[in-house]
mmCIF file of C-alpha atoms and ligand atoms in Angstrom:
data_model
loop_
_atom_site.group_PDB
_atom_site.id
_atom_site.type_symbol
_atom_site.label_atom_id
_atom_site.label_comp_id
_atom_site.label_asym_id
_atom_site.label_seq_id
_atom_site.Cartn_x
_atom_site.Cartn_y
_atom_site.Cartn_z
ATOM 1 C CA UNK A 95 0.273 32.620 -1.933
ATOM 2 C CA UNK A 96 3.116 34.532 -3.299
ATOM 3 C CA UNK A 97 4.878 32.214 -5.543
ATOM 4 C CA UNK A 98 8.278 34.493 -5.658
ATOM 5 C CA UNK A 99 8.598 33.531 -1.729
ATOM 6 C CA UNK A 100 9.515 30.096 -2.983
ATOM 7 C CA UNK A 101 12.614 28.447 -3.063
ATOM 8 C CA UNK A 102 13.197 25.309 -5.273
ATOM 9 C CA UNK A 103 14.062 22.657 -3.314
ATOM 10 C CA UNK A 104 16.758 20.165 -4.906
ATOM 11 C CA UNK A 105 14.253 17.196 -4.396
ATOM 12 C CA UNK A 106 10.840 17.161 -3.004
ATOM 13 C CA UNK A 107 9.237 13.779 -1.770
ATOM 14 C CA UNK A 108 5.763 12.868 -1.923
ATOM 15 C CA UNK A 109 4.655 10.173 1.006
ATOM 16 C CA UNK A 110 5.620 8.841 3.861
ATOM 17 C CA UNK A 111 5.801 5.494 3.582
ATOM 18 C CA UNK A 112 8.441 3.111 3.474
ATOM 19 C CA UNK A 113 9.611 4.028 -0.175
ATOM 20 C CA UNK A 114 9.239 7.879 0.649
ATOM 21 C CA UNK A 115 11.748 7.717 4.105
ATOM 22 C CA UNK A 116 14.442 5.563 1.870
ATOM 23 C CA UNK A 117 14.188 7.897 -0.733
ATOM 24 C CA UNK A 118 14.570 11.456 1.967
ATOM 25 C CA UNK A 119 17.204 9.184 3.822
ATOM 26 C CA UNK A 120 19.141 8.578 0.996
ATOM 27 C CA UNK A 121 18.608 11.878 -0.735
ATOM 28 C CA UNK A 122 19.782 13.773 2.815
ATOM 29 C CA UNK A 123 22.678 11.420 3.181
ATOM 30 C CA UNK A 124 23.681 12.879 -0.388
ATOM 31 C CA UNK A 125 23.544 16.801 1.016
ATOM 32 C CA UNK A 126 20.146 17.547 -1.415
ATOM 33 C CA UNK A 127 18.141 18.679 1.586
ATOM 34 C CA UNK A 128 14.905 17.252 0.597
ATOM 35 C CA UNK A 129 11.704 18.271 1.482
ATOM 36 C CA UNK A 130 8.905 15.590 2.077
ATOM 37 C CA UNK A 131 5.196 16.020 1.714
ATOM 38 C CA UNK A 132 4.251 13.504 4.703
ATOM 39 C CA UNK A 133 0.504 13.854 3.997
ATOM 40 C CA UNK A 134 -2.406 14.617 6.418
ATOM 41 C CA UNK A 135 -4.975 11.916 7.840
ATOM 42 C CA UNK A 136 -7.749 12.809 5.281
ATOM 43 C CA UNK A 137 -5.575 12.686 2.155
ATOM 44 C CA UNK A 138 -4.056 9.081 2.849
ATOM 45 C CA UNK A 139 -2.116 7.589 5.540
ATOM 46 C CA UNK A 140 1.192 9.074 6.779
ATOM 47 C CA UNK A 141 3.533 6.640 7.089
ATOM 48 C CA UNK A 142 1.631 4.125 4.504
ATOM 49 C CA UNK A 143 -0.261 0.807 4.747
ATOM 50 C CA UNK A 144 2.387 -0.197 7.687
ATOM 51 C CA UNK A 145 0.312 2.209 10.094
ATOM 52 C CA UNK A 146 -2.558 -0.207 9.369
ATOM 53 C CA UNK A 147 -0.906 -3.400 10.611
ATOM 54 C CA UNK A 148 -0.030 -4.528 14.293
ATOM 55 C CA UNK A 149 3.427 -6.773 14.034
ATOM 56 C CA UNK A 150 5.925 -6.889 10.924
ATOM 57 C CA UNK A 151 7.876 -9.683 10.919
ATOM 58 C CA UNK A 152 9.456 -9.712 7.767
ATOM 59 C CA UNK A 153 11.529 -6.932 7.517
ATOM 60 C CA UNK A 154 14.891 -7.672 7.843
ATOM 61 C CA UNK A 155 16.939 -6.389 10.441
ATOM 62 C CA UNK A 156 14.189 -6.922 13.299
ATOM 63 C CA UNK A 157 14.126 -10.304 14.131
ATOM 64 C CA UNK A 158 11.962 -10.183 17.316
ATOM 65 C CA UNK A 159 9.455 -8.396 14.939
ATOM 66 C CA UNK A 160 8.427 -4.476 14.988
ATOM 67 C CA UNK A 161 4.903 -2.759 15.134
ATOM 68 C CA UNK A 162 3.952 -1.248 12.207
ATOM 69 C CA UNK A 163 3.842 2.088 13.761
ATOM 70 C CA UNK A 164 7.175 1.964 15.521
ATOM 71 C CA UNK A 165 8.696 1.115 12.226
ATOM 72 C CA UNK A 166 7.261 4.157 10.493
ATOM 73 C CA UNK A 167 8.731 6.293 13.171
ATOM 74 C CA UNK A 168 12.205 4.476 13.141
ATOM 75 C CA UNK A 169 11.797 5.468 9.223
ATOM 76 C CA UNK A 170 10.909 9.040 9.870
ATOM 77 C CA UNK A 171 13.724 9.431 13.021
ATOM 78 C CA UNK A 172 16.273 8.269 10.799
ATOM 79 C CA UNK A 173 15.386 10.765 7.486
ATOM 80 C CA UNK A 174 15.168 13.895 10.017
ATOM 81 C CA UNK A 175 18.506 12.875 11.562
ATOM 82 C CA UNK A 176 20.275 13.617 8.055
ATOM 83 C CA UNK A 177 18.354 17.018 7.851
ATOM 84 C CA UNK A 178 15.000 16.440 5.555
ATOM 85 C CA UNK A 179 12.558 18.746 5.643
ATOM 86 C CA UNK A 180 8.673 17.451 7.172
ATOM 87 C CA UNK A 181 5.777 18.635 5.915
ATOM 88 C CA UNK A 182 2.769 17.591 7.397
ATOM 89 C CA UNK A 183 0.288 18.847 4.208
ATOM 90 C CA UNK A 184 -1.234 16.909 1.271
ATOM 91 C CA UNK A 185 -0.034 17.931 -1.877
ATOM 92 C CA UNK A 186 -3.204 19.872 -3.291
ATOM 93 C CA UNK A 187 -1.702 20.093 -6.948
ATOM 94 C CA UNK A 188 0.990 19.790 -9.081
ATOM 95 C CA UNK A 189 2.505 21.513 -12.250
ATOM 96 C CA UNK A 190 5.161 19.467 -14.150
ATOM 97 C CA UNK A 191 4.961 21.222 -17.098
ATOM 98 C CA UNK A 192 7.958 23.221 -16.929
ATOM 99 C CA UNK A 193 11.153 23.553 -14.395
ATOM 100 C CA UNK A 194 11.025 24.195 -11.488
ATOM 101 C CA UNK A 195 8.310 22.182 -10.984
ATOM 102 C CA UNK A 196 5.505 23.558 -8.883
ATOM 103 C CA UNK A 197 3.246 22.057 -6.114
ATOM 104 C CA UNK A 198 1.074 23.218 -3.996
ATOM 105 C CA UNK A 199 0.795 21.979 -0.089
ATOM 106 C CA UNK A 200 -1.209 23.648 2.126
ATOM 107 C CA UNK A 201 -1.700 27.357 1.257
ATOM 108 C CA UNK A 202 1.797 27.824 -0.356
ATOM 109 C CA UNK A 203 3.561 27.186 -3.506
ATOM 110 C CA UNK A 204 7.207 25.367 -3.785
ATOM 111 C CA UNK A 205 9.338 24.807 -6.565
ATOM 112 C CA UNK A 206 11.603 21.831 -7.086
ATOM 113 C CA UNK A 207 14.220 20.663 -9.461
ATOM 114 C CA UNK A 208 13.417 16.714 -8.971
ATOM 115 C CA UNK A 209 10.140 15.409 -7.322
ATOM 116 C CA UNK A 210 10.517 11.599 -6.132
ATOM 117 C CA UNK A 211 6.353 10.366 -5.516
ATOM 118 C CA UNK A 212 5.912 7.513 -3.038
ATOM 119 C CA UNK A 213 2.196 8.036 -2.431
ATOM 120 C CA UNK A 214 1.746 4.355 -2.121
ATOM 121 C CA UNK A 215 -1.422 2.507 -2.700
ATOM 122 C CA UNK A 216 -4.739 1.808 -0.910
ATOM 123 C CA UNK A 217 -5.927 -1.759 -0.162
ATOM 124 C CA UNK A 218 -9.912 -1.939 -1.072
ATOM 125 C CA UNK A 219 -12.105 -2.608 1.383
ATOM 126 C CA UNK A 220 -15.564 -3.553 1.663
ATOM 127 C CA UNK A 221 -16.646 -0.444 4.102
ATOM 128 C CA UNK A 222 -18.982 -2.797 5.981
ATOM 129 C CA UNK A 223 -19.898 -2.474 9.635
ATOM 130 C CA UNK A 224 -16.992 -3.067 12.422
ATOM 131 C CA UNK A 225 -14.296 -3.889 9.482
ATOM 132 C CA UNK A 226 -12.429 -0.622 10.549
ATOM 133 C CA UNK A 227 -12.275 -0.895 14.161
ATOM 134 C CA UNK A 228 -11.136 -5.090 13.593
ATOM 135 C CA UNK A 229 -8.526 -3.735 11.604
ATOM 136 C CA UNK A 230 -5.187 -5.250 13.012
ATOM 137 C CA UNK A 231 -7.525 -7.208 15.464
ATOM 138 C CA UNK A 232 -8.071 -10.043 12.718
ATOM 139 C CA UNK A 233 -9.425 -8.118 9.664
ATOM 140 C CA UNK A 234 -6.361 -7.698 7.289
ATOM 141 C CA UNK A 235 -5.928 -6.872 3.660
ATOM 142 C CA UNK A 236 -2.226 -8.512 4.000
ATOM 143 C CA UNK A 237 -1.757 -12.157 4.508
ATOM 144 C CA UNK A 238 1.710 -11.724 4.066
ATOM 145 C CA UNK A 239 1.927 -9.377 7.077
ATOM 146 C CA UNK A 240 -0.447 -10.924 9.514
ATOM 147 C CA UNK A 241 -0.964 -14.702 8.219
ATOM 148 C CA UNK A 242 1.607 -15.867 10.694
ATOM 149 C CA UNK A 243 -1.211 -15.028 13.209
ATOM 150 C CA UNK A 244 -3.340 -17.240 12.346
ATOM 151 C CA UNK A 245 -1.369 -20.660 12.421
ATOM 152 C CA UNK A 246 -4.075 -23.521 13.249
ATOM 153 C CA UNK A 247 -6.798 -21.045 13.145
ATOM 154 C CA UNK A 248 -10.154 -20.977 10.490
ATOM 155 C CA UNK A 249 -9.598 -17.736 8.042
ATOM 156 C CA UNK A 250 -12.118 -16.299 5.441
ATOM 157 C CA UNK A 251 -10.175 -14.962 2.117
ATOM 158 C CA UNK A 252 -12.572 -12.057 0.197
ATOM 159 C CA UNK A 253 -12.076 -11.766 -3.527
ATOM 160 C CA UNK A 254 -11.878 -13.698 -6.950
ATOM 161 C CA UNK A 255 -8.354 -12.604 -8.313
ATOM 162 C CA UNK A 256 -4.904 -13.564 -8.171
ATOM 163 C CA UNK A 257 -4.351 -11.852 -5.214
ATOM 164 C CA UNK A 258 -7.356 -13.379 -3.151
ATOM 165 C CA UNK A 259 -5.900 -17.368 -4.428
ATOM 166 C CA UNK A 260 -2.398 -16.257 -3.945
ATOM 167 C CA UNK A 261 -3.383 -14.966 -0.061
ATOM 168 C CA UNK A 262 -5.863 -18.153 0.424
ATOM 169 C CA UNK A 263 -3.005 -20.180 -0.647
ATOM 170 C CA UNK A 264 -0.079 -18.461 1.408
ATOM 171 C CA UNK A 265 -2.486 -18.753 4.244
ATOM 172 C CA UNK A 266 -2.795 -22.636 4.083
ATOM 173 C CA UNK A 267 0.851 -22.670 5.634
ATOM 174 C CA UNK A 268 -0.717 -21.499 8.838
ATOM 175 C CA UNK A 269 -4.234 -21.786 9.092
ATOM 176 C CA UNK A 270 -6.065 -24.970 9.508
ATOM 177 C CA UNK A 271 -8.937 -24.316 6.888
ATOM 178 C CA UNK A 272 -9.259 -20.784 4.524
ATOM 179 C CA UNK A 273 -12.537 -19.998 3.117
ATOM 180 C CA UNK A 274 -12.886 -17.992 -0.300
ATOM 181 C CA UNK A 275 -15.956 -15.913 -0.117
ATOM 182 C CA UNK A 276 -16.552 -14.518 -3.382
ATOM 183 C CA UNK A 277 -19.505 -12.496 -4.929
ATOM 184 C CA UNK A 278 -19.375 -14.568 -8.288
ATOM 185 C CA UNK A 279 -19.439 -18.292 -9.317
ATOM 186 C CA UNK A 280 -16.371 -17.671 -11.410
ATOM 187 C CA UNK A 281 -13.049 -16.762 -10.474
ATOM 188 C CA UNK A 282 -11.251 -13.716 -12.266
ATOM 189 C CA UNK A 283 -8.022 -15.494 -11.169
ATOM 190 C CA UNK A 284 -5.902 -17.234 -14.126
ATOM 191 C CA UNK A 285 -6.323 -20.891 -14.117
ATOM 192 C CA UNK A 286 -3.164 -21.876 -13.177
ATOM 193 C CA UNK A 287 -3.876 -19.953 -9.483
ATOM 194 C CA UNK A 288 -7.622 -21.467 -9.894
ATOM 195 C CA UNK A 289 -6.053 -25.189 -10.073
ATOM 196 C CA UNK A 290 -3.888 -25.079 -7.602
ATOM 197 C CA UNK A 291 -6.347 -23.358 -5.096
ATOM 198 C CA UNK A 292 -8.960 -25.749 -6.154
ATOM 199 C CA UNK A 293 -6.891 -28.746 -5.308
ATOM 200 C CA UNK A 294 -5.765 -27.703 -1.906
ATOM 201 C CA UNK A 295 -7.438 -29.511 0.574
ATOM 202 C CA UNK A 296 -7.440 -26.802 2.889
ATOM 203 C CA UNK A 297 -9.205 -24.183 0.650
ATOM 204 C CA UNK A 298 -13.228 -24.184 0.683
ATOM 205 C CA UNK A 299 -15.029 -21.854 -1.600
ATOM 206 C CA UNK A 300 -18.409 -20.232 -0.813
ATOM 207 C CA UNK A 301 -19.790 -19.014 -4.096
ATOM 208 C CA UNK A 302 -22.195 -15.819 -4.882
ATOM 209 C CA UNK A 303 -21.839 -14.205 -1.320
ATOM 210 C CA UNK A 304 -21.303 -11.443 0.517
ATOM 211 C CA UNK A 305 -19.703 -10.297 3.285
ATOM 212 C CA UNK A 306 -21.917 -7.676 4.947
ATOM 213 C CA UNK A 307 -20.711 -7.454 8.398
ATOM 214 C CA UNK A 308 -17.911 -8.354 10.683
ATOM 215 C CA UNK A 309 -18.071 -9.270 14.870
ATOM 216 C CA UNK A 310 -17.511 -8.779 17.297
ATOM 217 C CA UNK A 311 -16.133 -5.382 18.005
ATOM 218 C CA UNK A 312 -17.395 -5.487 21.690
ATOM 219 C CA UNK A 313 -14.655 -8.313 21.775
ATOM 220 C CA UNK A 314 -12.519 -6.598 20.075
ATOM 221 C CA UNK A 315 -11.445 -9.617 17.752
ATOM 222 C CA UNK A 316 -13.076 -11.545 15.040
ATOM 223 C CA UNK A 317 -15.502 -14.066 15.744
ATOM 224 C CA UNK A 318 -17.353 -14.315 13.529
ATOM 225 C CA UNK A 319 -19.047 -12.396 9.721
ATOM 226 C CA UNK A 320 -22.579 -12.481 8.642
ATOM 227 C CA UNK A 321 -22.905 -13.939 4.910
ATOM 228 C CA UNK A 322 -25.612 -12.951 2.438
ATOM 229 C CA UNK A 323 -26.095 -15.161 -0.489
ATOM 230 C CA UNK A 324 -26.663 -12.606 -3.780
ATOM 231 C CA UNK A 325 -28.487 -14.434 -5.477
ATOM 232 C CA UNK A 326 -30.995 -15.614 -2.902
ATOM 233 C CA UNK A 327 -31.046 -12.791 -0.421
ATOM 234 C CA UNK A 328 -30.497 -15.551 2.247
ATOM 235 C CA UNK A 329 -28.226 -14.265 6.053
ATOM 236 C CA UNK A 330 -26.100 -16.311 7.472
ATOM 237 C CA UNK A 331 -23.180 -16.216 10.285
ATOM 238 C CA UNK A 332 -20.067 -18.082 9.448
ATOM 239 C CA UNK A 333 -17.568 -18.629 12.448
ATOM 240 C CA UNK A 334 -14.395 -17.374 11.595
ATOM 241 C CA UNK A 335 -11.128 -16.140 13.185
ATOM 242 C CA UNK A 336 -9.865 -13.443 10.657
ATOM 243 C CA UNK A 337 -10.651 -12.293 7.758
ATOM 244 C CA UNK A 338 -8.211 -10.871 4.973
ATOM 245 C CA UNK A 339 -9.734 -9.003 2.108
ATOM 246 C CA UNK A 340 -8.107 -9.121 -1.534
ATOM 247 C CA UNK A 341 -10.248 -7.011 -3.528
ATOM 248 C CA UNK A 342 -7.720 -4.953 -4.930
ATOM 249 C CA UNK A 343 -5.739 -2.013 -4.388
ATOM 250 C CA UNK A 344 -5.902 1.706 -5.479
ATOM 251 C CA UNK A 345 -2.707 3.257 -6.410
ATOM 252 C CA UNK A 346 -2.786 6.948 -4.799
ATOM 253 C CA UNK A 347 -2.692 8.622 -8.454
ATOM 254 C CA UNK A 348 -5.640 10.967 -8.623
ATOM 255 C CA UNK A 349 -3.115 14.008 -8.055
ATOM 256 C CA UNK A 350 -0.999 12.875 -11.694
ATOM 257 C CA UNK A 351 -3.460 11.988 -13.813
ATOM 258 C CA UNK A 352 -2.877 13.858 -16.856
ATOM 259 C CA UNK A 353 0.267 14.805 -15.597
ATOM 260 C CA UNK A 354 2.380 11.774 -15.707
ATOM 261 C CA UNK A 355 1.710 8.324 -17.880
ATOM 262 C CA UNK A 356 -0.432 5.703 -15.716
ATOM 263 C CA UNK A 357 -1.902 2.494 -16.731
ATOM 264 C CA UNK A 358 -5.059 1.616 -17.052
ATOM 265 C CA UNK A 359 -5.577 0.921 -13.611
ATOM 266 C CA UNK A 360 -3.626 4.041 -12.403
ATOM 267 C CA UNK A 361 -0.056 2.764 -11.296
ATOM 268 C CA UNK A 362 2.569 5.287 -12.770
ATOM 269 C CA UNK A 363 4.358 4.193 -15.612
ATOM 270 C CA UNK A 364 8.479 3.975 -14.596
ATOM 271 C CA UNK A 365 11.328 2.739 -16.490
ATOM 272 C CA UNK A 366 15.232 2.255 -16.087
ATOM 273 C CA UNK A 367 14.714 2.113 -12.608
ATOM 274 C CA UNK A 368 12.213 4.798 -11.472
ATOM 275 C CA UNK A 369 12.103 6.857 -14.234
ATOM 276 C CA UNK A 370 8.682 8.446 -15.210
ATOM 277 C CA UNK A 371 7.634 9.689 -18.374
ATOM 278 C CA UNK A 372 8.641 13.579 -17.285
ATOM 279 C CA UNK A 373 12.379 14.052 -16.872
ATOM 280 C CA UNK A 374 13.297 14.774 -12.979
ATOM 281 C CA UNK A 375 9.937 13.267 -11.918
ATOM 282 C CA UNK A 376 10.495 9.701 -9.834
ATOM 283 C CA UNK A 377 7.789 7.172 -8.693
ATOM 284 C CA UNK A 378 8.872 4.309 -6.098
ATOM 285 C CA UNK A 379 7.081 2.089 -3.716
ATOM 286 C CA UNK A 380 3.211 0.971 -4.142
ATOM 287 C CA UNK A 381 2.142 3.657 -6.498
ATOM 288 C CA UNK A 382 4.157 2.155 -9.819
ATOM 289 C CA UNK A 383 4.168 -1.360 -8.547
ATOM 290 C CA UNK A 384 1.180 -3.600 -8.064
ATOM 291 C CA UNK A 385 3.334 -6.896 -8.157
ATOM 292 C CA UNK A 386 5.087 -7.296 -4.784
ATOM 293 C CA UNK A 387 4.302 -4.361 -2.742
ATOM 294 C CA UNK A 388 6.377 -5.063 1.014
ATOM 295 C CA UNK A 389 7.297 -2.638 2.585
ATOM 296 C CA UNK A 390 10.943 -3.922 1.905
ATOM 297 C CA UNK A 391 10.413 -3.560 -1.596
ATOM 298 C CA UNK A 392 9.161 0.087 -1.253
ATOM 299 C CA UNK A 393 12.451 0.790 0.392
ATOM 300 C CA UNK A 394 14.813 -0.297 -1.988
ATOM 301 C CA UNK A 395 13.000 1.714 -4.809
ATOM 302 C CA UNK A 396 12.708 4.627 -2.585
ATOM 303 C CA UNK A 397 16.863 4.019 -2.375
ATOM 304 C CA UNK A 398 17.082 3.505 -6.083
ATOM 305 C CA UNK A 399 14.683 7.005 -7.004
ATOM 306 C CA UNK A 400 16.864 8.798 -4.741
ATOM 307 C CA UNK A 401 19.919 7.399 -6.669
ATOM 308 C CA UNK A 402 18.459 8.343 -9.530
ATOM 309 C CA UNK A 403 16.757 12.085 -8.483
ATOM 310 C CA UNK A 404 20.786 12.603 -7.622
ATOM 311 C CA UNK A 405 22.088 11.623 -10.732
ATOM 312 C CA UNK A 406 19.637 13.762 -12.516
ATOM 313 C CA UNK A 407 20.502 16.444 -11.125
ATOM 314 C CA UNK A 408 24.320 16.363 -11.325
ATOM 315 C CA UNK A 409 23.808 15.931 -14.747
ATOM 316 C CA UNK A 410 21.742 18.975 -15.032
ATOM 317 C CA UNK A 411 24.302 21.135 -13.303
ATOM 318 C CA UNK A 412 27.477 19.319 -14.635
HETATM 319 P P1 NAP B 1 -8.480 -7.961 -9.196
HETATM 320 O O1 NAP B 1 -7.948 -8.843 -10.260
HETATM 321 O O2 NAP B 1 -9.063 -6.651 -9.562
HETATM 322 O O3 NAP B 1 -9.555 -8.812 -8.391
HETATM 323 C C1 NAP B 1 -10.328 -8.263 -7.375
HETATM 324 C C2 NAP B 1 -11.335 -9.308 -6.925
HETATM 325 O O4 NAP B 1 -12.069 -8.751 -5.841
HETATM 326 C C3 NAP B 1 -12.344 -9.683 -8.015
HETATM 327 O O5 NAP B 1 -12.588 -11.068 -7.996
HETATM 328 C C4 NAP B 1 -13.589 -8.893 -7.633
HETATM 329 O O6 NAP B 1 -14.788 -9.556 -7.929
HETATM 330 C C5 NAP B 1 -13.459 -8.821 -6.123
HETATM 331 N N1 NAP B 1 -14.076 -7.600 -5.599
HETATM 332 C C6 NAP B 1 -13.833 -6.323 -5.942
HETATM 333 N N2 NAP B 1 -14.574 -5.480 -5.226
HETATM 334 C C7 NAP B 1 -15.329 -6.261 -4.408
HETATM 335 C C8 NAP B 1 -16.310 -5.985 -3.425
HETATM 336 N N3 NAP B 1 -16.661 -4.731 -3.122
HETATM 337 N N4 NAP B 1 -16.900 -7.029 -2.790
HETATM 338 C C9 NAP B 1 -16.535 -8.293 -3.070
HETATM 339 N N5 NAP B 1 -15.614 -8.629 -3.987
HETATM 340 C C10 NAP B 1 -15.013 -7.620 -4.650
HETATM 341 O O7 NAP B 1 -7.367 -7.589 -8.093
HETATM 342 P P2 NAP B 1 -6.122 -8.461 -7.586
HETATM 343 O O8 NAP B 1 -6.481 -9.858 -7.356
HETATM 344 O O9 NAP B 1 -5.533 -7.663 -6.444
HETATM 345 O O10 NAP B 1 -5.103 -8.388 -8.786
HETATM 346 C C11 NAP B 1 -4.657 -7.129 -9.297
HETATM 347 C C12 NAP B 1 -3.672 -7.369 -10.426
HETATM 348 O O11 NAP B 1 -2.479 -7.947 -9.911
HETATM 349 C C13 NAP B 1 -4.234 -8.351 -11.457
HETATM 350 O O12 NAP B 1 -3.803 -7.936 -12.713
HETATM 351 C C14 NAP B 1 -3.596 -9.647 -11.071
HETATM 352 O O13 NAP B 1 -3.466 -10.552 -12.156
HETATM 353 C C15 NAP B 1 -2.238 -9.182 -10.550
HETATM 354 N N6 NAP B 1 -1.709 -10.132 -9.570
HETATM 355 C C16 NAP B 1 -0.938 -11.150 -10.042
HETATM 356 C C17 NAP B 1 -0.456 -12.097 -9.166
HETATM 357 C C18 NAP B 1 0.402 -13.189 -9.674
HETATM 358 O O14 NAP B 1 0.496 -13.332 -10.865
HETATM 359 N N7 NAP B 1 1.028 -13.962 -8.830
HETATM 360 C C19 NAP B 1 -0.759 -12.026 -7.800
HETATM 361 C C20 NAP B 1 -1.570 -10.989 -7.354
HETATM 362 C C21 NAP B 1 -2.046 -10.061 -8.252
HETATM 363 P P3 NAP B 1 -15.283 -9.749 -9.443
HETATM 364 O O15 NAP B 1 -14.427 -10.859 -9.987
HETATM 365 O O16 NAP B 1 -16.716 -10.123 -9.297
HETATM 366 O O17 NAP B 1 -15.052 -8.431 -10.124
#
């Protein structure tokens, strides 16, 4: 690696999700010629958590609905049409302590005046038999995205927190009955999400269990999971017709920590917009916000860190 072969790059993006593309889209649009780290299979997912879901039908502009997939690519067509740079690497490391900042992709070095990071976020799962290959097929971790599907159908919710009460309950609009599995006899959820789940009449809860393994692949859809009570060891099938796990998300971090300010549970730290904690750094999409995390939402901070990567810049030039 010969770090004098390097150019700095006027902004380099990390991710290709939805809040990466907005941010290379607008950044190209605005002559910076960005270059975007689009990641490889066994750091992430290129092209985010929208690779992982069949239809989206809630992004506005598509009102017959768009897969997933085809999205992502409408995304990426659109930021190589104004001239960004792909890179399909991981970034391996990077060095914000002094300008230009340095990262490392592959085997090579690059240097960049602004970095925008839209690494995005992982949903948990429970890594049990046949939950990967149901994936899109009736196993979700977005009830948001996929609930639709489900509309006088019998749904199993996995979790204990907000999010798992705030799916089961979005998922009462559609299904005919939601079951809560959860591995505890308490919820973590506040009690105002507890009460309100607890009084729907179309929530059930089934207390101290786990899920341990999803069917039927051969099928590919859901049929039905296999139960195990925790505290008495006891197996049992539960019919089902989808399953949507809420056990929390992982914000794609690892490569900033003690590099940029996270909080305790690893989302980056922004303020005034996207503004990190290191001056000409940017974070957008799922990796600073564990609150509302669509893919619509991703874009328009993706817009709003390239707005502000620009601005940066000018002002470090002017
Ligand atoms: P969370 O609070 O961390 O809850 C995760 C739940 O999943 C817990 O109940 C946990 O069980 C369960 N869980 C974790 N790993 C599991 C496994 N391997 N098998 C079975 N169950 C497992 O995550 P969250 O609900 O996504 O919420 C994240 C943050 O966002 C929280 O701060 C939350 O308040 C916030 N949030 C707020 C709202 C809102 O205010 N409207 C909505 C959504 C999220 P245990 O309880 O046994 O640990």
């Amino acid at each position: 690696m010969k770090p004098s072969e390097a150019t700095a790059h006027n902004v380099v993006i990390i991710g290709s999700g939805p809040a990466g593309f907005t941010a290379a889209i607008y950044a190209s649009r605005a002559n910076l010629k960005p270059l975007l780290f689009e990641g490889l299979l066994k750091g992430g997912q290129p092209g985010g958590q929208l690779m992982l879901t069949t239809e989206v039908e809630n992004y506005p502009g598509f009102p017959k609905g768009m897969m997933g997939p085809e999205l992502m690519q409408l995304f990426r067509e659109q930021a190589e049409r104004f001239g960004t740079e792909l890179v399909r690497e991981d970034v391996a490391s990077v060095d914000f302590s002094s300008r230009p900042f340095k990262l490392v992709g592959g085997e090579k070095e690059y240097l960049a005046k602004s970095v925008i990071i839209s690494t995005g976020a992982s949903a948990n799962w429970l890594n049990i038999p046949s939950e990967k290959a149901l994936q899109g097929y009736g196993v979700s971790a977005c009830a948001t995205c996929d609930g639709f599907f489900f509309k006088g159908k019998e749904v199993l919710v996995v979790g204990g927190g907000d999010s798992a009460l705030e799916e089961a309950q979005f998922l009462t609009k559609f299904a005919s009955k939601v079951t809560l599995v959860h591995r505890r006899e308490a919820l973590r959820a506040s009690k105002i999400m507890q009460d309100r789940a607890k009084k729907n009449p179309k929530i059930d809860f089934i207390w101290n269990s786990e899920v341990i393994e999803i069917k039927d692949p051969a099928k590919k859809k859901v049929t039905s999971v296999m139960l195990k009570n925790i505290q008495t060891g006891a197996v049992s099938e539960k019919k089902t017709d989808g399953i949507f796990m809420a056990i929390g998300h992982t914000p794609n971090s690892e490569l900033f920590k003690g590099k940029l300010e996270l909080d305790p549970k690893g989302y980056i730290k922004i303020h005034d917009g996207t503004l990190t904690n290191v001056p000409g750094v940017f974070a957008c999409g799922d990796v600073q916000d564990y609150k509302y995390r669509q893919a619509v939402t991703a874009a328009g901070s993706g817009c709003m860190a390239a707005l502000d990567a620009e601005r940066f810049l000018e002002a470090e030039h002017a």
